[in-house]
PDB file of C-alpha atoms in Angstrom:
ATOM      1  CA  LYS A1070      93.149  95.144  77.308  1.00  0.00           C
ATOM      2  CA  GLY A1071      90.558  92.848  79.090  1.00  0.00           C
ATOM      3  CA  ILE A1072      88.261  95.522  80.358  1.00  0.00           C
ATOM      4  CA  GLY A1073      85.225  93.342  79.951  1.00  0.00           C
ATOM      5  CA  GLY A1074      86.931  90.856  82.509  1.00  0.00           C
ATOM      6  CA  LEU A1075      87.581  93.671  84.831  1.00  0.00           C
ATOM      7  CA  VAL A1076      83.983  95.016  84.636  1.00  0.00           C
ATOM      8  CA  ASN A1077      82.884  91.345  85.470  1.00  0.00           C
ATOM      9  CA  ALA A1078      85.142  91.245  88.343  1.00  0.00           C
ATOM     10  CA  ALA A1079      83.959  94.493  89.857  1.00  0.00           C
ATOM     11  CA  ARG A1080      80.362  93.281  89.641  1.00  0.00           C
ATOM     12  CA  LYS A1081      81.323  90.526  92.323  1.00  0.00           C
ATOM     13  CA  PHE A1082      83.278  92.812  94.556  1.00  0.00           C
ATOM     14  CA  LYS A1083      80.535  95.388  95.192  1.00  0.00           C
ATOM     15  CA  GLY A1084      82.098  96.671  98.099  1.00  0.00           C
ATOM     16  CA  ILE A1085      85.507  97.433  96.591  1.00  0.00           C
ATOM     17  CA  GLU A1086      86.080 100.497  94.401  1.00  0.00           C
ATOM     18  CA  PHE A1087      87.767  99.792  91.022  1.00  0.00           C
ATOM     19  CA  TRP A1088      89.498 102.749  89.453  1.00  0.00           C
ATOM     20  CA  PHE A1089      90.210 102.551  85.727  1.00  0.00           C
ATOM     21  CA  VAL A1090      92.639 104.814  83.589  1.00  0.00           C
ATOM     22  CA  GLY A1091      92.867 104.573  79.904  1.00  0.00           C
ATOM     23  CA  LYS A1092      90.723 104.824  76.842  1.00  0.00           C
ATOM     24  CA  GLY A1093      89.000 102.493  74.477  1.00  0.00           C
ATOM     25  CA  ASN A1094      85.710 101.444  72.875  1.00  0.00           C
ATOM     26  CA  LEU A1095      84.448  99.576  76.103  1.00  0.00           C
ATOM     27  CA  VAL A1096      84.221 102.822  78.294  1.00  0.00           C
ATOM     28  CA  TYR A1097      80.606 102.682  78.377  1.00  0.00           C
ATOM     29  CA  LEU A1098      80.619  99.467  80.301  1.00  0.00           C
ATOM     30  CA  LEU A1099      82.361 101.358  83.222  1.00  0.00           C
ATOM     31  CA  LYS A1100      79.684 103.990  83.601  1.00  0.00           C
ATOM     32  CA  GLU A1101      77.213 100.992  84.502  1.00  0.00           C
ATOM     33  CA  LEU A1102      78.641 100.241  87.985  1.00  0.00           C
ATOM     34  CA  PRO A1103      78.361 102.327  91.155  1.00  0.00           C
ATOM     35  CA  ASN A1104      81.816 100.857  92.456  1.00  0.00           C
ATOM     36  CA  VAL A1105      83.887 101.953  89.424  1.00  0.00           C
ATOM     37  CA  LYS A1106      85.615 105.356  89.242  1.00  0.00           C
ATOM     38  CA  TYR A1107      86.918 106.035  85.640  1.00  0.00           C
ATOM     39  CA  PHE A1108      89.578 108.645  84.984  1.00  0.00           C
ATOM     40  CA  GLY A1109      90.151 108.432  81.344  1.00  0.00           C
ATOM     41  CA  PHE A1110      93.367 108.871  79.523  1.00  0.00           C
ATOM     42  CA  ILE A1111      96.136 110.335  81.735  1.00  0.00           C
ATOM     43  CA  GLU A1112      99.489 111.566  80.278  1.00  0.00           C
ATOM     44  CA  ASP A1113     100.619 113.378  83.136  1.00  0.00           C
ATOM     45  CA  LYS A1114     102.910 111.032  85.055  1.00  0.00           C
ATOM     46  CA  LYS A1115     102.626 112.880  88.378  1.00  0.00           C
ATOM     47  CA  LYS A1116      98.805 112.577  88.243  1.00  0.00           C
ATOM     48  CA  LEU A1117      99.111 108.878  87.437  1.00  0.00           C
ATOM     49  CA  ALA A1118     101.617 108.363  90.245  1.00  0.00           C
ATOM     50  CA  GLU A1119      99.072 110.069  92.470  1.00  0.00           C
ATOM     51  CA  ILE A1120      96.384 107.519  91.378  1.00  0.00           C
ATOM     52  CA  TYR A1121      98.804 104.714  92.046  1.00  0.00           C
ATOM     53  CA  SER A1122      99.501 105.863  95.528  1.00  0.00           C
ATOM     54  CA  LYS A1123      95.764 105.621  96.323  1.00  0.00           C
ATOM     55  CA  CYS A1124      95.569 102.061  95.223  1.00  0.00           C
ATOM     56  CA  ASP A1125      96.326  98.645  96.706  1.00  0.00           C
ATOM     57  CA  ILE A1126      96.145  96.252  93.763  1.00  0.00           C
ATOM     58  CA  PHE A1127      96.891  96.884  90.078  1.00  0.00           C
ATOM     59  CA  VAL A1128      95.600  94.404  87.224  1.00  0.00           C
ATOM     60  CA  LEU A1129      96.656  94.194  83.690  1.00  0.00           C
ATOM     61  CA  ASN A1130      94.079  91.924  82.231  1.00  0.00           C
ATOM     62  CA  SER A1131      95.464  92.157  78.605  1.00  0.00           C
ATOM     63  CA  TYR A1132      95.063  89.298  76.181  1.00  0.00           C
ATOM     64  CA  GLU A1133      96.287  88.552  72.491  1.00  0.00           C
ATOM     65  CA  ILE A1134      94.115  89.710  69.661  1.00  0.00           C
ATOM     66  CA  GLU A1135      94.651  90.136  65.976  1.00  0.00           C
ATOM     67  CA  ASN A1136      98.390  89.558  65.950  1.00  0.00           C
ATOM     68  CA  TRP A1137      98.747  92.197  69.062  1.00  0.00           C
ATOM     69  CA  GLU A1138      99.948  91.159  72.637  1.00  0.00           C
ATOM     70  CA  GLU A1139     101.276  93.030  75.522  1.00  0.00           C
ATOM     71  CA  LEU A1140     104.946  93.218  74.638  1.00  0.00           C
ATOM     72  CA  PHE A1141     106.307  94.940  77.757  1.00  0.00           C
ATOM     73  CA  GLY A1142     103.707  96.565  80.216  1.00  0.00           C
ATOM     74  CA  ILE A1143     105.426  99.592  81.461  1.00  0.00           C
ATOM     75  CA  SER A1144     102.328 100.229  83.520  1.00  0.00           C
ATOM     76  CA  LEU A1145     103.491  96.944  85.484  1.00  0.00           C
ATOM     77  CA  THR A1146     106.809  98.523  86.489  1.00  0.00           C
ATOM     78  CA  GLU A1147     105.156 101.830  87.268  1.00  0.00           C
ATOM     79  CA  ALA A1148     102.695 100.149  89.265  1.00  0.00           C
ATOM     80  CA  MET A1149     105.354  97.900  91.032  1.00  0.00           C
ATOM     81  CA  SER A1150     107.547 100.899  91.641  1.00  0.00           C
ATOM     82  CA  SER A1151     104.395 102.763  93.316  1.00  0.00           C
ATOM     83  CA  GLY A1152     103.987  99.851  95.859  1.00  0.00           C
ATOM     84  CA  LEU A1153     101.119  97.820  94.290  1.00  0.00           C
ATOM     85  CA  ALA A1154     100.349  94.241  94.449  1.00  0.00           C
ATOM     86  CA  ILE A1155      99.963  92.992  90.850  1.00  0.00           C
ATOM     87  CA  ILE A1156      97.702  90.618  88.896  1.00  0.00           C
ATOM     88  CA  SER A1157      98.615  90.502  85.271  1.00  0.00           C
ATOM     89  CA  THR A1158      97.762  87.929  82.467  1.00  0.00           C
ATOM     90  CA  ASP A1159     100.449  85.666  80.883  1.00  0.00           C
ATOM     91  CA  CYS A1160     101.495  87.934  77.980  1.00  0.00           C
ATOM     92  CA  ILE A1161     104.910  88.091  76.256  1.00  0.00           C
ATOM     93  CA  GLY A1162     105.984  91.217  78.543  1.00  0.00           C
ATOM     94  CA  PRO A1163     104.414  90.568  81.732  1.00  0.00           C
ATOM     95  CA  ARG A1164     105.857  86.981  81.923  1.00  0.00           C
ATOM     96  CA  GLU A1165     109.249  88.643  81.939  1.00  0.00           C
ATOM     97  CA  ILE A1166     108.235  91.002  84.770  1.00  0.00           C
ATOM     98  CA  ILE A1167     105.982  89.008  87.108  1.00  0.00           C
ATOM     99  CA  LYS A1168     107.485  86.141  88.875  1.00  0.00           C
ATOM    100  CA  ASN A1169     104.037  84.262  89.758  1.00  0.00           C
ATOM    101  CA  GLY A1170     103.549  84.010  93.569  1.00  0.00           C
ATOM    102  CA  VAL A1171     106.573  86.060  94.114  1.00  0.00           C
ATOM    103  CA  ASN A1172     105.872  89.631  92.972  1.00  0.00           C
ATOM    104  CA  GLY A1173     102.530  89.155  91.765  1.00  0.00           C
ATOM    105  CA  TYR A1174      99.957  86.677  90.043  1.00  0.00           C
ATOM    106  CA  LEU A1175     100.273  85.661  86.466  1.00  0.00           C
ATOM    107  CA  ILE A1176      97.091  84.320  85.142  1.00  0.00           C
ATOM    108  CA  LYS A1177      95.989  82.649  82.042  1.00  0.00           C
ATOM    109  CA  GLN A1178      94.561  85.171  79.266  1.00  0.00           C
ATOM    110  CA  LYS A1179      90.761  85.323  79.441  1.00  0.00           C
ATOM    111  CA  ASP A1180      90.622  83.557  82.737  1.00  0.00           C
ATOM    112  CA  GLU A1181      87.958  85.575  84.623  1.00  0.00           C
ATOM    113  CA  LYS A1182      87.555  82.766  87.427  1.00  0.00           C
ATOM    114  CA  ALA A1183      91.451  83.117  88.108  1.00  0.00           C
ATOM    115  CA  LEU A1184      91.232  86.893  88.114  1.00  0.00           C
ATOM    116  CA  VAL A1185      88.317  86.836  90.412  1.00  0.00           C
ATOM    117  CA  ASN A1186      90.260  84.153  92.809  1.00  0.00           C
ATOM    118  CA  CYS A1187      93.361  86.288  92.752  1.00  0.00           C
ATOM    119  CA  LEU A1188      91.422  89.493  93.461  1.00  0.00           C
ATOM    120  CA  GLU A1189      89.690  87.842  96.448  1.00  0.00           C
ATOM    121  CA  GLU A1190      92.864  86.370  97.719  1.00  0.00           C
ATOM    122  CA  LEU A1191      94.811  89.878  97.701  1.00  0.00           C
ATOM    123  CA  ILE A1192      91.675  91.763  99.174  1.00  0.00           C
ATOM    124  CA  LYS A1193      91.696  89.386 102.083  1.00  0.00           C
ATOM    125  CA  ASN A1194      95.382  88.783 102.649  1.00  0.00           C
ATOM    126  CA  LYS A1195      97.171  91.952 103.372  1.00  0.00           C
ATOM    127  CA  ARG A1196     100.482  89.900 104.294  1.00  0.00           C
ATOM    128  CA  LEU A1197     100.433  88.367 100.613  1.00  0.00           C
ATOM    129  CA  ARG A1198      99.967  91.902  99.388  1.00  0.00           C
ATOM    130  CA  ASP A1199     102.835  93.045 101.442  1.00  0.00           C
ATOM    131  CA  LYS A1200     104.995  90.333 100.100  1.00  0.00           C
ATOM    132  CA  PHE A1201     104.232  91.058  96.501  1.00  0.00           C
ATOM    133  CA  VAL A1202     104.844  94.859  97.170  1.00  0.00           C
ATOM    134  CA  ALA A1203     108.224  94.213  98.730  1.00  0.00           C
ATOM    135  CA  ASN A1204     109.604  91.733  96.062  1.00  0.00           C
ATOM    136  CA  GLY A1205     108.180  94.077  93.269  1.00  0.00           C
ATOM    137  CA  LEU A1206     109.955  96.938  94.649  1.00  0.00           C
ATOM    138  CA  LYS A1207     113.306  94.826  94.614  1.00  0.00           C
ATOM    139  CA  ILE A1208     112.776  93.539  91.080  1.00  0.00           C
ATOM    140  CA  VAL A1209     111.687  97.162  89.936  1.00  0.00           C
ATOM    141  CA  LYS A1210     115.130  98.567  91.475  1.00  0.00           C
ATOM    142  CA  ARG A1211     117.246  95.640  90.471  1.00  0.00           C
ATOM    143  CA  GLU A1212     115.960  95.086  86.813  1.00  0.00           C
ATOM    144  CA  TYR A1213     114.345  98.415  85.795  1.00  0.00           C
ATOM    145  CA  ASP A1214     116.297 101.092  87.320  1.00  0.00           C
ATOM    146  CA  ILE A1215     116.838 104.175  85.040  1.00  0.00           C
ATOM    147  CA  SER A1216     120.498 104.419  85.785  1.00  0.00           C
ATOM    148  CA  LYS A1217     121.364 100.823  84.966  1.00  0.00           C
ATOM    149  CA  TRP A1218     119.441 101.093  81.610  1.00  0.00           C
ATOM    150  CA  SER A1219     120.914 104.469  80.811  1.00  0.00           C
ATOM    151  CA  GLU A1220     124.237 102.863  80.979  1.00  0.00           C
ATOM    152  CA  VAL A1221     123.361  99.933  78.776  1.00  0.00           C
ATOM    153  CA  TRP A1222     121.841 102.412  76.042  1.00  0.00           C
ATOM    154  CA  PHE A1223     124.834 104.737  76.217  1.00  0.00           C
ATOM    155  CA  LYS A1224     127.099 101.766  75.562  1.00  0.00           C
ATOM    156  CA  LEU A1225     124.951 100.550  72.790  1.00  0.00           C
ATOM    157  CA  LEU A1226     124.591 103.779  71.177  1.00  0.00           C
ATOM    158  CA  SER A1227     128.112 105.354  71.632  1.00  0.00           C
ATOM    159  CA  PRO A1228     130.282 105.041  68.801  1.00  0.00           C
ATOM    160  CA  TYR A1229     133.168 102.260  68.823  1.00  0.00           C
ATOM    161  CA  LYS A1230     136.418 103.744  70.017  1.00  0.00           C
ATOM    162  CA  LYS A1231     139.749 101.944  69.779  1.00  0.00           C
TER     163      LYS A1231
END
C-alpha cells in the first residue's frame, strides 16, 4: 500500500513523527528511521481510534498492483470521522470519498513528489488542515453515517411485501 513512498517522505521530514499501522513485507523499512513509530496490525477499533485521535494527517498511499486496487478505503472514512486531514492516492475507492482540495488531497498513484508537496503544505498550513477536517466530517456524516446505510441495507435485504 505504498509504504516505500511514505518511508521516503518520512526521510524528508526528520522533525515530524510518522506513525504506521498495519502489516506487510516492507515493515523492516520502518525500523530504519528514528522518526517512525510502528504499531503493527491493530484489530481493536478503540485502540485504532485512540491512535487517530493523536494524529493530524492521514495518508493512504495505495496504488494498483497485479489486478488489485484500493476499492473503498474504510480507513479513509475512519480517519475523516476522527478529524484528520487526508492525503490519498487516486484509486477507485478513494476518488469516490476524497474531493481534491475540499476534504483532502487526491494525488496520482506512485507520485512521491506530490505526496511530499501535499504533506509539506498540510504541515505548514493549519487553516488548510482545519478546512479539510471540517469538510471531511460533514461528508462522513452525510454520506457514510451508519443509520443511513442501515436503512438502505434493510430495504435491500427485506423481503418484498405487497
